């Protein structure tokens, strides 16, 4: 009863054609682009890795084999659990966390400056300068970093010519290139949410705090950061999720010893041809990331609704 | 009881690029007094207040608080507290945290802060509301919280930037009295900014009237109303009928002005022009609507004006009669309502008279435009 009322009102407001279009578009988005692929991945992850002729046959039953593999490793291996994959998994999450914090530390002051300096042409130019590099595609940007950080790259050349170091530093092996590349890859997704919130903060509040004797750090701690919290958490969520799921940057910039969890997933899908195992790994990554984000939001008392702002 | 801390502006200029926002301001504010800056929007009131509180440095001149030069001393180091035009309460802090923020900055413990907050909440008649958020309060309550927050810092000088402008009329009148009482109770200097002359006159010991960056007059409310220093003050503070003309003669501080449309009019030369006004100068006469009355005798004289009644309105405590005859604008006369039914004089000629002692002649100058 109520439902039909809502539907008829919806069509009345938008007209039949537009209403249908909206419904179809949203439906397509939600079902075809989001739910269906994820569900089929979920389904894949519970199946045995079978050669094509046996698919759908009597052996094609649900199993936890791949999840077990991630945790316990291959049967008959020397260690009792899958140290390599789990190690990469944990390291990936920690690195993603680190990159998120790094981006936050870089972006908060910048976003504060952009948001509180009253408009002006200079700020607009600055914002444009931030955006333009993102017109270049991700892989190209990663290679650019590789060149900059390479043995004969700009940075090493500069340091050597200034006499600060004797032989080039291997930034790739030390993962400096990787963290810089990852940090840079999604930095805009950190700046803009924070900038948007801080821009709407009444300058008088900052001045009021200053008038009452507050030093700058307390003004940020008590006035600006609480206000900017929705923006900060939405920025952190996006950067964390995307960094943990990044593939191009680790592929191109990662040192020989540092594997990213997504690279393992990629290997299972691609070289290993073991789709069910790749799917299981991807699902675990997704769920753990969501769990981490939700518990962080809980910890910092951010509501889901605030993030959408 | 302390005498309170005075504030002095000495030849203060404030410029934004080429734009002069405040021009050569000289103001002496007595410690413990209630001082108002009154002027139309954009005349530089907030700018002066920001300079006193330390958010901007004057381009020229000195600001003294309690006799000490404030140059180079930041807002967090001055003994002032500012109440912002939009209050600027912290929306995410509870009311009691808002009020005691200055104590938090000083490192006072939570229990002591809470106690002080409760005392102040009592004072502003908001006991028990400390745990609310500012958004859960009414406009007048927010107002009082902002006052409590400023007072909590125990400032020597409280600066208020049109704090009542967002309130409705009744509440505004109520808060006026309340502010005045608070000021008398705490005994500190209040510097109050407003574009509402009623507020300035009712609350202040002294008022400075400003017009685009220039201070025209500093005096107590009654002097400003009865003896304005410039045509701007005369027309901005209260209502005034203006007649233009030339000075015909001056004698004992009284002048006769020949006007174009209303004949010769007699009035007192304003104190500010007493020394300088000469025969032949262009001048303006200001006669308040309540100083006009219906003449007893219908003959021309230099304190009578003949004019045609074009409109009448009943305002409660007064009848307002509008007549043709002024300079472009109609003449307004306010008659006290004495409870008798008045006969309409619409469309008739009427003789008005006024007391020349109560009416002011000033050299021609800029008027406040409504
Ligand atoms: N930071 C600034 N840069 C340039 N001009 C300014 C600045 N601050 C104020 N002004 C100008 O100085 C003049 C005085 O402004 P101010 O804010 O003091 O007015 P006000 O008297 O408080 O007006 P209102 O009653 O509307 O609050 C205005 O013309 C304003 O445009
Ligand atoms: Mg102002």
mmCIF file of C-alpha atoms in Angstrom, chain A residues 65-86 268 274 277 281:
data_model
loop_
_atom_site.group_PDB
_atom_site.id
_atom_site.type_symbol
_atom_site.label_atom_id
_atom_site.label_comp_id
_atom_site.label_asym_id
_atom_site.label_seq_id
_atom_site.Cartn_x
_atom_site.Cartn_y
_atom_site.Cartn_z
ATOM 1 C CA UNK A 65 39.412 -25.314 -0.032
ATOM 2 C CA UNK A 66 40.693 -21.904 -1.214
ATOM 3 C CA UNK A 67 40.035 -20.104 2.037
ATOM 4 C CA UNK A 68 41.807 -22.946 3.822
ATOM 5 C CA UNK A 69 44.692 -22.566 1.427
ATOM 6 C CA UNK A 70 45.103 -18.891 2.225
ATOM 7 C CA UNK A 71 45.252 -19.639 5.936
ATOM 8 C CA UNK A 72 46.901 -23.065 6.107
ATOM 9 C CA UNK A 73 48.865 -23.275 2.879
ATOM 10 C CA UNK A 74 49.262 -26.333 0.729
ATOM 11 C CA UNK A 75 48.718 -29.664 2.412
ATOM 12 C CA UNK A 76 51.993 -31.294 3.349
ATOM 13 C CA UNK A 77 53.959 -28.017 3.415
ATOM 14 C CA UNK A 78 56.510 -27.609 6.217
ATOM 15 C CA UNK A 79 54.807 -24.761 8.071
ATOM 16 C CA UNK A 80 51.396 -25.302 9.557
ATOM 17 C CA UNK A 81 49.951 -22.163 7.958
ATOM 18 C CA UNK A 82 50.460 -20.152 4.791
ATOM 19 C CA UNK A 83 53.160 -17.793 6.044
ATOM 20 C CA UNK A 84 53.974 -16.288 2.678
ATOM 21 C CA UNK A 85 50.489 -15.241 1.586
ATOM 22 C CA UNK A 86 49.365 -14.198 5.040
ATOM 23 C CA UNK A 268 46.096 -16.692 -9.389
ATOM 24 C CA UNK A 274 43.055 -20.593 -10.810
ATOM 25 C CA UNK A 277 41.466 -19.222 -5.587
ATOM 26 C CA UNK A 281 41.688 -14.114 -1.983
#
